[in-house]
Amino acid sequence: MLDVAVAYNRYQFLGNEFLTWLWFTIDTAPSFFQTVDASITSLTIGNRIVLENSINDASEIITIKGDDAGLEEGLLSLRKGAVVVEMNLVYKAENQEWKFTLKGESLSFSGLKVPETGPVESAEDIEGSVLEKIYLFEKAIDFINHLFNYFLKQRIHLDWNKQTVGEIKKWIQT
């Protein structure tokens, strides 16, 4: 059995590849997400994306942020060999909106903002409000887990290098 630290170092690239694939999928096949969550109305890149390009022993970090920021610089960085290491996402489903940042290295969430819940009017409402908040947190986490599981199945498939990587390279060049 692999030591946890060894496994982490050996496979940490998968999270960054996942985020890069996710950006590709958001841009080229947004309807795909309905196969993962039938209630989804959209998944978009939010106001921040971070890319990293490791050249020899040096590392270049590219951060694009802003509500109306264009992602052309990010695509240029991908052309130069960068991968996405952090991405802010906006997930909309059932007239509700989740915003969060996903980090590729550990697939950890940060800044997860869930939709508003109804007001707590009495002591009896507290339990229901807490359960509703837990459900809303779990919905975003489950969605990303399902996407990552799908990505892993694609990643280990024999056609990954031939088909998917080729499609991603075409997308980067356009």
Coordinates of N, CA and C in Angstrom, one line a residue:
M1 N 0.8 -1.2 0.0 CA 0.0 0.0 0.0 C 0.9 1.2 0.0
L2 N 0.5 2.2 -0.8 CA 1.3 3.5 -0.9 C 1.1 4.3 0.4
D3 N 2.2 4.9 0.7 CA 2.2 5.9 1.8 C 1.4 7.1 1.3
V4 N 0.7 7.7 2.2 CA -0.2 8.8 1.8 C 0.6 9.9 1.2
A5 N 1.8 10.3 1.7 CA 2.6 11.4 1.1 C 3.1 11.0 -0.3
V6 N 3.4 9.7 -0.4 CA 3.9 9.3 -1.8 C 2.8 9.3 -2.8
A7 N 1.6 8.8 -2.4 CA 0.4 8.9 -3.3 C 0.0 10.3 -3.6
Y8 N 0.1 11.2 -2.6 CA -0.3 12.6 -2.8 C 0.6 13.2 -3.9
N9 N 1.9 13.0 -3.7 CA 2.9 13.6 -4.6 C 2.8 12.9 -6.0
R10 N 2.5 11.7 -6.1 CA 2.4 11.0 -7.3 C 1.2 11.4 -8.2
Y11 N 0.1 11.6 -7.5 CA -1.2 11.9 -8.2 C -1.7 13.3 -8.1
Q12 N -1.0 14.2 -7.5 CA -1.5 15.5 -7.3 C -1.8 16.2 -8.6
F13 N -1.2 15.8 -9.7 CA -1.5 16.4 -11.0 C -2.9 16.2 -11.5
L14 N -3.6 15.2 -11.0 CA -4.9 14.8 -11.4 C -5.9 16.0 -11.1
G15 N -5.8 16.6 -10.0 CA -6.7 17.7 -9.7 C -6.6 18.9 -10.7
N16 N -5.3 19.2 -11.0 CA -5.1 20.3 -12.0 C -5.6 19.9 -13.4
E17 N -5.3 18.6 -13.8 CA -5.9 18.2 -15.0 C -7.4 18.2 -15.0
F18 N -8.0 17.9 -13.9 CA -9.5 17.9 -13.8 C -10.0 19.3 -14.0
L19 N -9.3 20.3 -13.4 CA -9.8 21.7 -13.5 C -9.6 22.2 -15.0
T20 N -8.5 21.8 -15.6 CA -8.3 22.1 -17.0 C -9.4 21.5 -17.9
W21 N -9.6 20.2 -17.6 CA -10.7 19.5 -18.4 C -12.1 20.2 -18.1
L22 N -12.3 20.6 -16.9 CA -13.6 21.2 -16.5 C -13.7 22.5 -17.3
W23 N -12.7 23.4 -17.4 CA -12.8 24.6 -18.2 C -13.1 24.2 -19.6
F24 N -12.4 23.3 -20.2 CA -12.6 22.8 -21.6 C -14.1 22.4 -21.7
T25 N -14.6 21.6 -20.8 CA -16.0 21.1 -20.9 C -17.0 22.3 -20.8
I26 N -16.7 23.2 -19.9 CA -17.6 24.4 -19.7 C -17.7 25.2 -21.0
D27 N -16.6 25.3 -21.7 CA -16.5 26.1 -22.9 C -17.1 25.3 -24.1
T28 N -16.9 24.0 -24.2 CA -17.2 23.3 -25.4 C -18.5 22.4 -25.3
A29 N -18.9 22.0 -24.1 CA -20.0 21.1 -24.0 C -20.8 21.4 -22.7
P30 N -21.4 22.6 -22.6 CA -22.1 23.0 -21.4 C -23.3 22.1 -21.1
S31 N -23.9 21.5 -22.1 CA -25.1 20.6 -21.9 C -24.7 19.3 -21.2
F32 N -23.4 18.9 -21.3 CA -22.9 17.7 -20.7 C -23.3 17.7 -19.2
F33 N -23.3 18.8 -18.5 CA -23.5 18.8 -17.1 C -24.9 18.4 -16.6
Q34 N -25.8 18.4 -17.6 CA -27.1 17.9 -17.2 C -27.1 16.4 -17.1
T35 N -26.2 15.7 -17.6 CA -26.1 14.3 -17.4 C -25.6 13.9 -16.0
V36 N -25.0 14.9 -15.4 CA -24.5 14.7 -14.0 C -25.5 15.2 -13.0
D37 N -26.2 16.3 -13.3 CA -27.2 16.9 -12.5 C -28.4 17.4 -13.4
A38 N -29.5 16.7 -13.4 CA -30.6 17.1 -14.3 C -31.2 18.4 -14.0
S39 N -31.0 18.9 -12.7 CA -31.5 20.2 -12.3 C -30.6 21.4 -12.7
I40 N -29.5 21.1 -13.2 CA -28.5 22.2 -13.4 C -29.0 23.1 -14.6
T41 N -28.8 24.4 -14.4 CA -29.1 25.4 -15.4 C -27.8 25.9 -16.0
S42 N -26.8 26.0 -15.2 CA -25.5 26.4 -15.8 C -24.3 26.2 -14.8
L43 N -23.2 26.0 -15.4 CA -21.9 26.0 -14.6 C -21.0 26.9 -15.4
T44 N -20.5 27.9 -14.7 CA -19.6 28.9 -15.4 C -18.4 29.2 -14.5
I45 N -17.4 29.7 -15.2 CA -16.2 30.2 -14.4 C -16.6 31.5 -13.8
G46 N -16.3 31.6 -12.6 CA -16.6 32.8 -11.8 C -15.6 34.0 -12.1
N47 N -15.2 34.6 -11.0 CA -14.4 35.8 -11.2 C -12.9 35.6 -10.9
R48 N -12.4 34.3 -10.9 CA -11.0 34.1 -10.7 C -10.6 32.7 -11.2
I49 N -9.4 32.7 -11.8 CA -8.9 31.5 -12.3 C -7.3 31.6 -12.2
V50 N -6.7 30.6 -11.7 CA -5.2 30.6 -11.5 C -4.6 29.5 -12.3
L51 N -3.6 29.8 -13.0 CA -2.9 28.8 -13.8 C -1.5 28.7 -13.4
E52 N -0.8 27.6 -13.6 CA 0.6 27.4 -13.2 C 1.3 26.8 -14.4
N53 N 2.4 27.3 -14.7 CA 3.3 26.7 -15.8 C 4.6 26.4 -15.2
S54 N 5.0 25.2 -15.1 CA 6.3 24.8 -14.5 C 7.2 24.5 -15.7
I55 N 8.3 25.3 -15.7 CA 9.3 25.2 -16.8 C 10.6 25.0 -16.0
N56 N 11.1 23.8 -16.3 CA 12.4 23.3 -15.6 C 12.2 23.4 -14.1
D57 N 12.9 24.2 -13.4 CA 12.8 24.3 -11.9 C 12.0 25.6 -11.6
A58 N 11.6 26.4 -12.6 CA 10.9 27.6 -12.3 C 9.4 27.4 -12.4
S59 N 8.6 28.2 -11.8 CA 7.2 28.1 -11.8 C 6.6 29.5 -12.1
E60 N 5.7 29.5 -13.0 CA 5.0 30.8 -13.4 C 3.6 30.7 -13.0
I61 N 3.1 31.6 -12.2 CA 1.7 31.7 -11.8 C 1.0 32.8 -12.5
I62 N -0.2 32.5 -13.1 CA -1.0 33.4 -13.8 C -2.3 33.5 -13.2
T63 N -2.7 34.7 -12.7 CA -4.0 34.8 -12.0 C -4.8 35.8 -12.8
I64 N -6.0 35.4 -13.2 CA -7.0 36.2 -13.9 C -8.2 36.4 -13.0
K65 N -8.4 37.6 -12.7 CA -9.6 37.9 -11.8 C -10.4 39.1 -12.2
G66 N -11.6 39.1 -11.8 CA -12.5 40.2 -12.2 C -13.8 39.7 -12.7
D67 N -14.9 40.4 -12.5 CA -16.2 39.9 -12.9 C -16.3 39.8 -14.4
D68 N -15.7 40.7 -15.2 CA -15.8 40.7 -16.6 C -14.4 40.4 -17.3
A69 N -13.6 39.7 -16.6 CA -12.2 39.5 -17.1 C -12.3 38.5 -18.2
G70 N -11.6 38.7 -19.3 CA -11.5 37.8 -20.4 C -10.6 36.7 -20.1
L71 N -10.7 35.5 -20.7 CA -9.9 34.4 -20.3 C -8.9 34.1 -21.5
E72 N -8.7 35.1 -22.3 CA -7.7 34.9 -23.4 C -6.3 34.7 -22.9
E73 N -5.9 35.4 -21.8 CA -4.6 35.2 -21.2 C -4.5 33.8 -20.7
G74 N -5.6 33.2 -20.2 CA -5.5 31.9 -19.7 C -5.3 30.9 -20.8
L75 N -6.0 31.1 -21.9 CA -5.8 30.2 -23.0 C -4.4 30.3 -23.6
L76 N -3.9 31.5 -23.6 CA -2.5 31.6 -24.0 C -1.5 30.9 -23.1
S77 N -1.8 30.9 -21.8 CA -1.0 30.2 -20.8 C -1.1 28.7 -21.0
L78 N -2.3 28.2 -21.3 CA -2.5 26.8 -21.6 C -1.7 26.4 -22.9
R79 N -1.7 27.3 -23.9 CA -0.9 27.0 -25.1 C 0.6 26.8 -24.7
K80 N 1.0 27.5 -23.7 CA 2.4 27.5 -23.3 C 2.7 26.3 -22.3
G81 N 1.7 25.5 -22.0 CA 1.9 24.4 -21.2 C 1.4 24.5 -19.7
A82 N 0.7 25.5 -19.4 CA 0.1 25.7 -18.1 C -1.1 24.8 -17.8
V83 N -1.4 24.6 -16.6 CA -2.6 23.9 -16.2 C -3.3 24.8 -15.2
V84 N -4.6 24.6 -15.1 CA -5.4 25.3 -14.1 C -5.2 24.7 -12.7
V85 N -4.8 25.5 -11.7 CA -4.6 25.1 -10.4 C -5.7 25.5 -9.4
E86 N -6.5 26.5 -9.8 CA -7.5 27.0 -8.9 C -8.6 27.7 -9.8
M87 N -9.8 27.5 -9.5 CA -10.9 28.0 -10.3 C -12.1 28.4 -9.5
N88 N -12.6 29.6 -9.7 CA -13.9 30.0 -9.1 C -15.0 29.6 -10.0
L89 N -16.0 28.9 -9.4 CA -17.1 28.4 -10.2 C -18.4 29.0 -9.7
V90 N -19.4 29.1 -10.6 CA -20.8 29.5 -10.3 C -21.6 28.4 -10.8
Y91 N -22.3 27.7 -9.9 CA -23.2 26.6 -10.2 C -24.6 27.0 -9.9
K92 N -25.4 26.9 -11.0 CA -26.8 27.3 -10.8 C -27.7 26.1 -11.1
A93 N -28.7 25.9 -10.2 CA -29.6 24.8 -10.4 C -30.9 25.1 -9.6
E94 N -32.0 24.8 -10.2 CA -33.3 25.0 -9.6 C -33.5 26.4 -9.0
N95 N -33.1 27.4 -9.8 CA -33.2 28.9 -9.4 C -32.4 29.2 -8.2
Q96 N -31.4 28.4 -7.9 CA -30.5 28.7 -6.8 C -29.0 28.8 -7.4
E97 N -28.2 29.5 -6.6 CA -26.8 29.7 -7.1 C -25.8 29.4 -6.0
W98 N -24.8 28.6 -6.3 CA -23.7 28.3 -5.5 C -22.4 29.0 -6.1
K99 N -21.6 29.6 -5.2 CA -20.3 30.1 -5.7 C -19.2 29.5 -4.8
F100 N -18.1 29.1 -5.4 CA -17.0 28.5 -4.7 C -15.8 28.5 -5.5
T101 N -14.7 28.3 -4.8 CA -13.4 28.1 -5.5 C -12.9 26.7 -5.2
L102 N -12.5 26.1 -6.3 CA -12.0 24.7 -6.2 C -10.5 24.7 -6.5
K103 N -9.7 24.1 -5.6 CA -8.3 24.0 -5.8 C -7.9 22.7 -6.3
G104 N -7.1 22.7 -7.4 CA -6.7 21.4 -8.0 C -5.8 20.5 -7.2
E105 N -4.9 21.1 -6.5 CA -4.0 20.2 -5.7 C -4.6 19.3 -4.8
S106 N -5.7 19.7 -4.1 CA -6.3 18.9 -3.1 C -7.8 18.7 -3.4
L107 N -8.3 19.3 -4.4 CA -9.7 19.4 -4.7 C -10.5 19.9 -3.5
S108 N -10.0 20.8 -2.8 CA -10.7 21.4 -1.7 C -11.5 22.6 -2.1
F109 N -12.6 22.8 -1.4 CA -13.5 23.9 -1.6 C -13.0 25.1 -0.7
S110 N -13.2 26.3 -1.2 CA -13.0 27.4 -0.4 C -14.0 28.5 -0.8
G111 N -14.5 29.3 0.2 CA -15.4 30.3 -0.1 C -16.8 29.8 -0.6
L112 N -17.2 28.6 -0.2 CA -18.4 28.1 -0.6 C -19.6 28.9 -0.1
K113 N -20.3 29.5 -1.0 CA -21.5 30.3 -0.7 C -22.7 29.6 -1.3
V114 N -23.6 29.2 -0.4 CA -24.8 28.5 -0.8 C -26.0 29.4 -0.9
P115 N -27.0 29.0 -1.6 CA -28.2 29.8 -1.7 C -28.8 30.2 -0.3
E116 N -29.5 31.3 -0.2 CA -30.1 31.7 1.0 C -31.2 30.7 1.4
T117 N -31.4 30.5 2.7 CA -32.5 29.7 3.2 C -33.5 30.6 3.8
G118 N -34.7 30.0 4.1 CA -35.7 30.8 4.7 C -35.4 31.3 6.1
P119 N -36.0 32.3 6.5 CA -35.7 32.9 7.9 C -36.1 31.9 9.0
V120 N -35.4 31.9 10.1 CA -35.7 31.1 11.2 C -36.6 32.0 12.1
E121 N -37.9 31.6 12.3 CA -38.9 32.4 13.0 C -39.1 31.9 14.4
S122 N -38.8 30.6 14.6 CA -39.0 30.1 16.0 C -37.9 29.0 16.3
A123 N -37.9 28.6 17.5 CA -36.9 27.6 17.9 C -37.0 26.3 17.2
E124 N -38.3 25.9 16.8 CA -38.5 24.7 16.1 C -37.9 24.8 14.7
D125 N -37.8 26.0 14.1 CA -37.3 26.1 12.7 C -35.8 25.9 12.6
I126 N -35.1 26.0 13.8 CA -33.6 25.9 13.7 C -33.1 24.6 13.1
E127 N -33.7 23.5 13.6 CA -33.2 22.2 13.1 C -33.4 22.1 11.6
G128 N -34.6 22.5 11.1 CA -34.9 22.5 9.7 C -34.0 23.4 8.9
S129 N -33.6 24.5 9.4 CA -32.7 25.4 8.7 C -31.3 24.9 8.6
V130 N -30.9 24.2 9.7 CA -29.5 23.6 9.7 C -29.5 22.5 8.7
L131 N -30.5 21.6 8.7 CA -30.6 20.5 7.7 C -30.6 21.0 6.3
E132 N -31.4 22.1 6.0 CA -31.4 22.7 4.7 C -30.0 23.2 4.3
K133 N -29.3 23.9 5.2 CA -28.0 24.4 4.9 C -27.0 23.2 4.6
I134 N -27.1 22.1 5.3 CA -26.3 20.9 5.1 C -26.6 20.4 3.7
Y135 N -27.9 20.3 3.4 CA -28.3 19.8 2.1 C -27.7 20.6 0.9
L136 N -27.7 22.0 1.1 CA -27.2 22.9 0.1 C -25.7 22.7 -0.1
F137 N -24.9 22.5 1.1 CA -23.5 22.3 1.0 C -23.2 21.0 0.3
E138 N -24.0 19.9 0.7 CA -23.8 18.6 0.1 C -24.1 18.6 -1.4
K139 N -25.0 19.4 -1.9 CA -25.4 19.4 -3.3 C -24.2 19.9 -4.1
A140 N -23.5 20.9 -3.7 CA -22.4 21.4 -4.5 C -21.2 20.4 -4.4
I141 N -21.0 19.8 -3.3 CA -19.9 18.9 -3.1 C -20.2 17.6 -3.9
D142 N -21.4 17.1 -3.8 CA -21.8 15.9 -4.6 C -21.6 16.1 -6.1
F143 N -22.0 17.3 -6.5 CA -21.9 17.6 -8.0 C -20.4 17.6 -8.4
I144 N -19.5 18.2 -7.7 CA -18.1 18.1 -8.1 C -17.6 16.7 -7.9
N145 N -18.0 16.0 -6.9 CA -17.6 14.6 -6.8 C -18.0 13.7 -8.0
H146 N -19.2 13.9 -8.5 CA -19.7 13.2 -9.6 C -18.9 13.6 -10.9
L147 N -18.6 14.9 -11.0 CA -17.8 15.3 -12.2 C -16.4 14.7 -12.1
F148 N -15.8 14.7 -10.9 CA -14.5 14.1 -10.8 C -14.5 12.6 -11.1
N149 N -15.5 11.9 -10.6 CA -15.6 10.5 -10.9 C -15.7 10.3 -12.4
Y150 N -16.5 11.1 -13.1 CA -16.6 11.0 -14.5 C -15.3 11.2 -15.2
F151 N -14.6 12.3 -14.7 CA -13.3 12.6 -15.3 C -12.3 11.5 -15.1
L152 N -12.3 10.9 -13.9 CA -11.3 9.8 -13.7 C -11.6 8.6 -14.6
K153 N -12.9 8.3 -14.8 CA -13.2 7.2 -15.8 C -12.7 7.5 -17.2
Q154 N -12.9 8.8 -17.6 CA -12.4 9.2 -18.9 C -10.9 9.2 -19.0
R155 N -10.2 9.6 -17.9 CA -8.8 9.8 -17.8 C -8.1 8.4 -17.9
I156 N -8.7 7.4 -17.4 CA -8.0 6.0 -17.4 C -8.4 5.2 -18.7
H157 N -9.3 5.8 -19.4 CA -9.8 5.1 -20.6 C -8.7 5.1 -21.7
L158 N -8.6 4.1 -22.5 CA -7.6 4.0 -23.5 C -7.7 5.2 -24.6
D159 N -8.8 5.7 -24.8 CA -9.0 6.8 -25.8 C -8.6 8.2 -25.2
W160 N -8.2 8.3 -24.0 CA -7.9 9.6 -23.4 C -6.9 10.4 -24.2
N161 N -5.7 9.8 -24.4 CA -4.6 10.5 -25.1 C -5.0 10.7 -26.6
K162 N -5.7 9.8 -27.2 CA -6.0 10.0 -28.6 C -7.1 11.0 -28.8
Q163 N -8.2 10.8 -28.1 CA -9.4 11.6 -28.4 C -9.5 12.8 -27.5
T164 N -9.6 12.7 -26.2 CA -9.8 13.8 -25.3 C -8.7 14.8 -25.3
V165 N -7.5 14.4 -25.2 CA -6.3 15.3 -25.2 C -6.3 16.0 -26.6
G166 N -6.6 15.3 -27.7 CA -6.6 16.0 -29.0 C -7.7 17.1 -29.0
E167 N -8.8 16.8 -28.5 CA -9.9 17.8 -28.5 C -9.5 19.0 -27.6
I168 N -8.9 18.7 -26.5 CA -8.5 19.8 -25.6 C -7.4 20.7 -26.3
K169 N -6.5 20.0 -27.0 CA -5.5 20.8 -27.7 C -6.1 21.6 -28.8
K170 N -7.1 21.1 -29.6 CA -7.8 21.9 -30.6 C -8.4 23.1 -30.0
W171 N -9.1 22.9 -28.8 CA -9.8 24.0 -28.1 C -8.8 25.1 -27.7
I172 N -7.7 24.7 -27.2 CA -6.7 25.6 -26.7 C -6.1 26.5 -27.9
Q173 N -6.0 25.9 -29.1 CA -5.5 26.6 -30.2 C -6.5 27.5 -30.9
T174 N -7.8 27.4 -30.6 CA -8.8 28.3 -31.2 C -8.9 29.6 -30.5

